[in-house]
XYZ file of C-alpha atoms in Angstrom:
338
model
C 2.541 2.489 37.928
C -0.641 0.428 37.229
C -0.864 -1.999 40.489
C -4.069 -3.648 39.668
C -6.279 -3.950 42.177
C -5.024 -4.056 46.145
C -6.694 -4.607 49.210
C -6.677 -1.372 51.391
C -7.152 -2.257 54.911
C -6.287 -1.243 59.065
C -5.655 -3.749 61.172
C -5.161 -3.404 65.205
C -1.875 -4.799 66.107
C -0.031 -3.909 69.863
C -1.771 -1.451 70.740
C -1.871 0.541 66.684
C -3.270 0.493 63.883
C -1.627 0.099 60.985
C -2.922 0.193 57.532
C -1.900 -2.466 55.022
C -2.151 -2.770 51.257
C -2.541 -6.035 50.030
C -2.653 -8.516 46.629
C -2.451 -12.180 45.614
C -3.287 -15.746 47.895
C -0.388 -18.314 49.132
C 2.572 -18.154 51.145
C 2.089 -14.483 52.933
C 5.465 -12.102 51.988
C 5.092 -9.102 54.060
C 7.172 -6.164 51.757
C 8.996 -4.172 55.059
C 9.246 -0.467 53.534
C 12.242 1.795 54.773
C 12.835 6.076 54.447
C 11.314 7.702 53.748
C 8.616 5.962 52.108
C 5.839 4.107 52.944
C 3.891 1.420 51.032
C 3.941 2.380 46.999
C 7.991 1.743 47.413
C 7.063 -1.276 47.083
C 4.564 -1.505 44.040
C 7.140 -3.114 41.498
C 6.786 -6.464 43.727
C 3.195 -5.970 45.191
C 1.557 -7.614 41.921
C 5.131 -9.008 40.592
C 5.063 -11.291 43.886
C 1.376 -11.992 44.152
C 1.198 -13.223 39.959
C 3.338 -15.695 41.234
C 1.513 -16.703 43.687
C 2.150 -15.224 47.456
C 0.191 -13.395 49.248
C 2.094 -9.794 49.038
C 1.128 -7.782 52.412
C 3.119 -4.510 53.016
C 2.607 -2.196 55.963
C 2.551 1.411 56.255
C 5.233 1.003 59.760
C 4.230 3.241 62.661
C 4.541 6.105 62.112
C 4.469 6.692 58.672
C 1.536 6.647 55.709
C -1.992 6.176 56.544
C -0.580 3.771 60.334
C -0.938 5.329 64.189
C 1.970 7.737 64.740
C 2.563 7.726 68.216
C 3.902 10.699 69.858
C 7.113 9.666 71.830
C 9.999 8.203 69.973
C 10.678 5.566 72.955
C 7.218 4.140 70.909
C 9.716 3.130 68.232
C 12.202 0.598 69.559
C 12.913 -2.335 67.378
C 10.882 -4.102 70.084
C 7.805 -2.353 69.368
C 8.103 -2.673 65.747
C 8.725 -6.518 65.386
C 5.665 -6.640 67.702
C 3.399 -4.834 65.273
C 4.677 -7.501 62.840
C 4.288 -10.593 65.175
C 0.665 -9.193 65.323
C 0.284 -8.858 61.846
C 0.782 -12.901 61.188
C -1.371 -13.531 64.479
C -3.891 -11.326 62.089
C -3.256 -13.085 59.413
C -3.505 -16.870 61.183
C -0.098 -17.721 59.657
C 3.165 -18.931 61.770
C 5.386 -17.965 59.789
C 6.122 -15.335 56.473
C 9.036 -14.650 54.234
C 10.580 -10.937 54.930
C 11.465 -8.674 52.487
C 13.056 -5.514 53.880
C 14.504 -2.232 53.061
C 16.596 0.681 54.862
C 14.845 0.303 58.716
C 12.530 -2.176 57.042
C 15.311 -4.517 56.471
C 16.753 -3.298 60.317
C 13.173 -4.197 60.972
C 13.445 -7.529 59.571
C 16.997 -8.658 60.606
C 15.323 -8.035 64.336
C 12.322 -9.478 64.257
C 14.337 -12.607 62.706
C 16.491 -12.353 65.945
C 14.390 -11.902 68.518
C 11.333 -14.777 66.262
C 12.837 -16.747 64.243
C 10.255 -19.457 64.652
C 7.687 -16.596 62.846
C 10.136 -16.507 59.570
C 10.121 -18.479 56.993
C 13.088 -16.769 55.075
C 14.612 -12.844 54.671
C 15.568 -10.475 52.655
C 17.360 -7.811 53.600
C 17.971 -4.932 50.894
C 20.835 -1.769 51.886
C 21.041 -2.432 55.061
C 22.964 -5.411 56.159
C 22.908 -6.610 60.298
C 24.947 -5.563 62.334
C 26.201 -6.862 65.601
C 25.545 -4.849 68.409
C 28.352 -2.656 70.256
C 28.991 -4.219 74.034
C 30.645 -0.597 75.020
C 28.849 2.267 73.266
C 26.306 3.616 72.238
C 24.912 4.096 68.708
C 23.959 8.225 68.899
C 27.520 8.134 70.617
C 29.787 6.193 68.515
C 28.018 8.114 65.249
C 28.574 11.850 66.910
C 32.400 10.589 67.758
C 33.351 9.810 64.786
C 31.365 11.497 61.465
C 30.583 14.296 63.871
C 27.303 16.877 63.777
C 26.784 16.960 60.461
C 25.797 13.431 60.259
C 22.350 12.563 59.196
C 21.641 10.440 62.300
C 22.741 13.020 64.875
C 20.874 15.824 62.982
C 17.733 13.625 62.810
C 18.236 13.514 67.424
C 17.116 16.349 68.311
C 12.938 17.496 68.144
C 11.794 19.072 65.631
C 15.287 20.264 64.105
C 14.771 18.232 61.020
C 11.524 19.143 61.074
C 12.284 22.725 61.012
C 14.460 21.963 58.623
C 12.497 19.579 55.922
C 9.692 22.764 55.913
C 12.037 25.049 54.389
C 11.491 23.502 50.968
C 8.152 21.636 49.468
C 6.909 18.312 49.992
C 7.930 17.709 46.448
C 11.817 18.721 46.906
C 12.136 16.883 49.826
C 10.849 13.664 48.569
C 13.509 13.955 45.461
C 16.430 14.736 47.919
C 16.028 11.648 49.937
C 15.331 9.465 46.625
C 17.392 10.875 44.018
C 20.583 10.488 46.257
C 23.057 9.375 44.177
C 26.572 10.042 46.030
C 27.528 6.883 47.286
C 29.674 7.998 50.800
C 28.703 8.956 53.715
C 26.062 11.778 54.288
C 27.550 14.753 56.748
C 26.917 17.986 56.357
C 29.217 20.936 56.571
C 29.749 22.292 59.906
C 26.616 24.590 60.476
C 25.219 23.417 57.775
C 21.114 20.758 58.237
C 21.714 18.227 55.971
C 19.022 18.242 53.649
C 20.335 22.010 52.216
C 23.585 19.250 51.261
C 21.993 16.897 49.336
C 21.376 18.016 45.667
C 17.878 17.800 43.584
C 18.907 16.895 40.709
C 17.794 18.732 37.207
C 16.498 15.961 35.465
C 14.480 12.641 36.972
C 16.911 9.115 36.315
C 14.232 7.019 34.047
C 13.734 4.282 37.243
C 10.897 6.566 38.614
C 8.306 9.617 37.315
C 6.980 12.814 39.147
C 3.976 11.628 39.014
C 5.674 8.735 41.431
C 7.210 11.191 43.444
C 4.519 13.694 43.566
C 2.343 10.077 45.603
C 5.198 10.495 48.098
C 5.402 13.895 48.695
C 1.243 13.870 48.871
C 1.351 11.275 51.588
C 3.882 13.130 53.997
C 2.111 16.111 53.251
C -0.411 14.422 55.193
C 1.521 12.632 57.412
C 4.564 14.843 58.401
C 8.151 13.630 59.402
C 8.248 13.169 62.709
C 6.719 9.960 63.338
C 9.507 8.498 60.645
C 12.566 10.622 62.626
C 10.941 8.733 65.727
C 12.733 5.422 64.307
C 16.244 7.494 64.184
C 15.489 8.857 68.214
C 14.830 5.346 69.105
C 18.185 3.922 68.521
C 20.621 4.863 71.506
C 17.117 2.518 72.789
C 17.151 -0.351 70.832
C 20.872 -0.237 72.052
C 19.467 -0.159 75.654
C 17.197 -3.391 74.445
C 18.896 -5.275 72.458
C 22.034 -6.331 74.996
C 20.033 -9.710 75.941
C 20.362 -10.455 72.294
C 24.815 -9.322 72.647
C 26.014 -12.020 70.411
C 23.538 -13.500 68.546
C 23.275 -14.778 65.813
C 20.777 -14.456 62.971
C 20.045 -18.093 62.373
C 17.127 -18.099 59.388
C 17.089 -18.048 55.674
C 18.972 -15.126 54.517
C 19.977 -12.612 50.345
C 21.601 -9.972 51.478
C 21.151 -7.639 48.345
C 22.319 -4.016 47.513
C 23.790 -1.175 45.262
C 27.064 -1.506 44.114
C 26.876 3.129 44.943
C 24.088 2.512 48.027
C 25.531 4.778 50.775
C 28.858 4.446 52.349
C 28.718 0.886 50.629
C 32.906 1.714 49.858
C 33.354 4.676 51.920
C 31.753 2.750 55.776
C 33.702 -0.546 54.360
C 29.673 -2.583 53.877
C 31.726 -3.952 50.970
C 34.728 -5.298 52.483
C 32.346 -6.822 55.806
C 29.674 -8.114 53.968
C 31.778 -10.062 52.028
C 33.612 -11.429 54.818
C 34.026 -13.435 57.304
C 32.123 -11.570 60.122
C 28.780 -10.923 58.244
C 28.937 -14.450 57.210
C 29.830 -15.358 60.716
C 26.481 -13.633 62.195
C 24.317 -14.356 59.972
C 25.398 -18.156 58.962
C 22.775 -18.395 56.193
C 23.213 -15.498 54.269
C 23.722 -14.853 50.622
C 24.655 -11.924 49.160
C 24.494 -10.410 45.710
C 25.477 -6.593 44.636
C 23.798 -5.420 42.193
C 24.847 -2.807 39.592
C 22.120 0.592 41.435
C 22.033 3.420 44.954
C 19.834 2.953 47.882
C 16.974 2.698 46.657
C 18.389 -0.223 44.477
C 14.036 -1.740 45.024
C 12.950 0.687 42.247
C 15.805 1.711 40.223
C 16.029 -1.759 39.005
C 12.732 -2.959 40.217
C 12.740 -6.033 38.187
C 15.982 -7.815 38.974
C 15.774 -7.125 42.478
C 11.973 -8.962 41.958
C 13.006 -12.006 40.016
C 16.791 -11.966 43.061
C 13.216 -12.491 45.489
C 11.052 -14.684 43.982
C 13.714 -16.946 43.352
C 14.643 -16.782 47.302
C 11.258 -18.055 48.190
C 11.011 -20.114 45.221
C 14.270 -22.093 46.583
C 13.590 -21.906 50.276
C 9.550 -23.968 49.456
C 11.800 -26.284 47.689
C 14.086 -26.859 50.024
C 11.095 -27.149 52.387
C 8.957 -29.420 50.594
C 12.242 -32.175 50.346
C 12.874 -31.718 54.208
C 9.176 -32.859 54.210
C 9.544 -36.691 51.900
C 11.559 -38.383 54.428
C 9.363 -37.850 56.931
C 6.258 -39.135 54.374
C 8.300 -41.940 53.486
C 8.803 -43.210 57.266
C 4.752 -42.543 58.208
C 4.158 -44.804 54.783
C 6.532 -47.209 55.873
C 5.392 -47.575 59.515
C 1.809 -48.160 58.662
C 2.711 -50.887 56.472
C 5.011 -52.476 58.686
């Protein structure tokens, strides 16, 4: 896909350097990628939103692409990640931004909205919904108890384990195994097998991605490696500890949640019932739920539809903001007259 002219730069924020791609002018929109991706996963949305009057900024999150990759998993907590984004907003001189996230980018977006709702105009979360913090059990303890060692998150915990397993394949094959997942049950390998060995390599590519695009991903991860990306999973118990002060807190910013009806665990893990039920609405009072036909990487698989969903949400919030300002302006005018 031809992105046209985009600006690449590295920005110092929260003690590290983040590589970002930006295009367009207008209200700021942050696009936050997931695993295993980098800014390039938003190639369809960058130009689309920029052409509709937005200043689009898509960073490589810490640990990914051309951004810094701290060695310790403890440097990948949601507090670190939210701090990186606050620093980006400060760099661009913006008090608030629209935030769009997919997969881990969604998790980061939810927590930025939870920690600093004053900095988020509106949130579009794709694939991963907001889950309340378990008041008793840490994340990994809970996952291992429910799904065992074959669960991909369980396998990602030990430093070096997943990296060694991934290294048995070339980078292009690893990308195909993850980005082209078309199963909607949980990612659990049989006993004694690594998840990367369990995942299939499709013989035929789906129509929404090309071999050349997959090679872009492969080349970037060959440069960066996978440890930074895997450290997000290795910080999940730390996130549980650090987020205790927000136990029971709600995400109050206006939100649109988009998910594919064949996403990983959407039915098997009970996500469909959760996001359509009262619990999710209670935690995110201003949420609109959109279910599209598709899989986990829905922003690439159904790129135009997802772009349109993002745009209509941003435009709706912009109109509502202007409408809220009108009474104030009218009152000011009346005060000036009298």
